[in-house]
Coordinates of C-alpha atoms in Angstrom, one line a residue:
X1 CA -3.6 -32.1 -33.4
X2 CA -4.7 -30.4 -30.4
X3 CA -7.9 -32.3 -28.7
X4 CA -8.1 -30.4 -26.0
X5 CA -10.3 -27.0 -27.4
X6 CA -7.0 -24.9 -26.4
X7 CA -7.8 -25.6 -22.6
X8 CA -3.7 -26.2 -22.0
X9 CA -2.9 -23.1 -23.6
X10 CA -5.5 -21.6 -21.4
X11 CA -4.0 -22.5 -18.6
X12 CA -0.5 -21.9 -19.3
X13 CA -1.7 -18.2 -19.8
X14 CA -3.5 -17.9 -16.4
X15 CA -0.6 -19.6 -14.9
X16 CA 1.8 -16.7 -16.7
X17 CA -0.4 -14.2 -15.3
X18 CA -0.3 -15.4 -11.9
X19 CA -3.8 -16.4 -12.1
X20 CA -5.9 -19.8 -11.5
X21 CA -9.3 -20.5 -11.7
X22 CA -10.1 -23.0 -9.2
X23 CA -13.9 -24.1 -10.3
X24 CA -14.7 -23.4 -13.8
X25 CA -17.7 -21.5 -13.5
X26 CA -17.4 -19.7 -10.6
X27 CA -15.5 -16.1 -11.0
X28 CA -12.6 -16.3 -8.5
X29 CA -9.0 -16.7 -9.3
X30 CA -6.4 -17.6 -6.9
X31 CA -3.5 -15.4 -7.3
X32 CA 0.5 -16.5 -7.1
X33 CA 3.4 -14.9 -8.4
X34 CA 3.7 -14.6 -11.9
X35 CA 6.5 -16.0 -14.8
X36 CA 7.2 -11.8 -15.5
X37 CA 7.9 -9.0 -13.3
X38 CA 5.0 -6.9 -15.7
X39 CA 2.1 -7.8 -17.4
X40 CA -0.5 -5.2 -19.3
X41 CA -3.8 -7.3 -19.9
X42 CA -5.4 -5.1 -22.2
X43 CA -8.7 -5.0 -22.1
X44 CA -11.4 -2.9 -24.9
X45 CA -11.9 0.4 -22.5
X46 CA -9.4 -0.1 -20.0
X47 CA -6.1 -2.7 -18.9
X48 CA -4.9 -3.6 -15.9
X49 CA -1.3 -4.0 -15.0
X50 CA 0.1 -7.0 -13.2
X51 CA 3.3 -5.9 -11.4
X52 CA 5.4 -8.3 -8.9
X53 CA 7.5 -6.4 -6.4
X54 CA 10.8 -7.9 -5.7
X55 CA 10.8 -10.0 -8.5
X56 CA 13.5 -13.0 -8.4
X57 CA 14.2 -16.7 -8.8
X58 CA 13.9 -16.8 -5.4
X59 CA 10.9 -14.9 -4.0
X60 CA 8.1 -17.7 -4.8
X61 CA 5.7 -16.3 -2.2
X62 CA 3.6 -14.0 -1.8
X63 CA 4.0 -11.7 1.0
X64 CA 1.6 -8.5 0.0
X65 CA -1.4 -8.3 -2.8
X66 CA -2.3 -4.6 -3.4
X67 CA -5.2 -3.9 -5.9
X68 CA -5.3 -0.3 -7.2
X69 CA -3.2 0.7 -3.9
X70 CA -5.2 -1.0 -1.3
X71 CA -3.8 -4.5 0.8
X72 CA -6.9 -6.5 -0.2
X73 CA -5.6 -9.3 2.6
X74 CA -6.4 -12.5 0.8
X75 CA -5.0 -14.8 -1.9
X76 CA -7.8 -14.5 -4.5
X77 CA -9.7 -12.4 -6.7
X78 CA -13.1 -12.0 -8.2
X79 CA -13.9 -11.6 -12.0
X80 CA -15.3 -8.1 -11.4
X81 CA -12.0 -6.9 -9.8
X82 CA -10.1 -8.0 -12.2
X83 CA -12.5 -6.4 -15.3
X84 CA -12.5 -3.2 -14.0
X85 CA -8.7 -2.7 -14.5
X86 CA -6.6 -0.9 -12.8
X87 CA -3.2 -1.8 -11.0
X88 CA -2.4 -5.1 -9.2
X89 CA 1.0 -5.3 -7.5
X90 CA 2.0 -8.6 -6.3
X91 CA 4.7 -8.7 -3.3
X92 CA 6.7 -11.4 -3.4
X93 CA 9.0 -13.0 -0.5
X94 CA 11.6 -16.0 0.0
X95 CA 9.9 -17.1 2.9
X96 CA 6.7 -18.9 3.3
X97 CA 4.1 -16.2 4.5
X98 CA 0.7 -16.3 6.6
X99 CA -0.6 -13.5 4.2
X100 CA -4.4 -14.0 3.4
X101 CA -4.8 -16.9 5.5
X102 CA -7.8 -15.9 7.8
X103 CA -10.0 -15.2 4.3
X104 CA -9.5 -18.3 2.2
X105 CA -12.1 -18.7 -0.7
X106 CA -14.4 -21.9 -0.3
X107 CA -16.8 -22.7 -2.9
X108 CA -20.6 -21.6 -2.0
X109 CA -21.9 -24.2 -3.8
X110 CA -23.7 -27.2 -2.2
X111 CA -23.4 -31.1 -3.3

């Protein structure tokens, strides 16, 4: 029986997708390389298209992230972007990369 309201299964779809939510109920996603070279989220009106360039075993970085052709120059993504569709390719790399590293999301929230 699963306890958990389907919140693993949840996860492990994100994950697929190359997607994680770090604060539940804020609407950004971190982005890393996805289990498929090609995803179609399909969505009521439109669908966007996950699509990892240089997909291998041994490209587990990210060196690029292009949303509907533009180099959006950071590691994450918010809810709107992602709702709107359209095309998000996903460079990967075998070596660790600097890519996205001078705009790094941080919570807005206060304690």
């Amino acid at each position: 029986m699963g306890d958990d309201a389907g919140a693993m299964s949840g996860w492990f779809v994100l994950t697929a997708l190359g997607l994680h939510q770090p604060l539940i109920g804020q609407p950004i996603y971190y982005v890393s390389i996805p289990l498929f070279p090609e995803i179609i989220v399909q969505q009521v009106e439109q669908k966007l298209k996950i699509k990892v360039l240089n997909y291998n075993d041994k490209n587990n970085y990210i060196k690029r992230v292009l949303l509907n052709g533009k180099d959006i120059n950071r590691l994450w993504l918010h809810h709107d972007e992602l709702d709107i569709g359209g095309l998000l390719e996903i460079e990967a790399c075998a070596e660790l990369s600097t890519y996205g590293i001078d705009n790094i999301w941080v919570s807005d929230l206060k304690e």
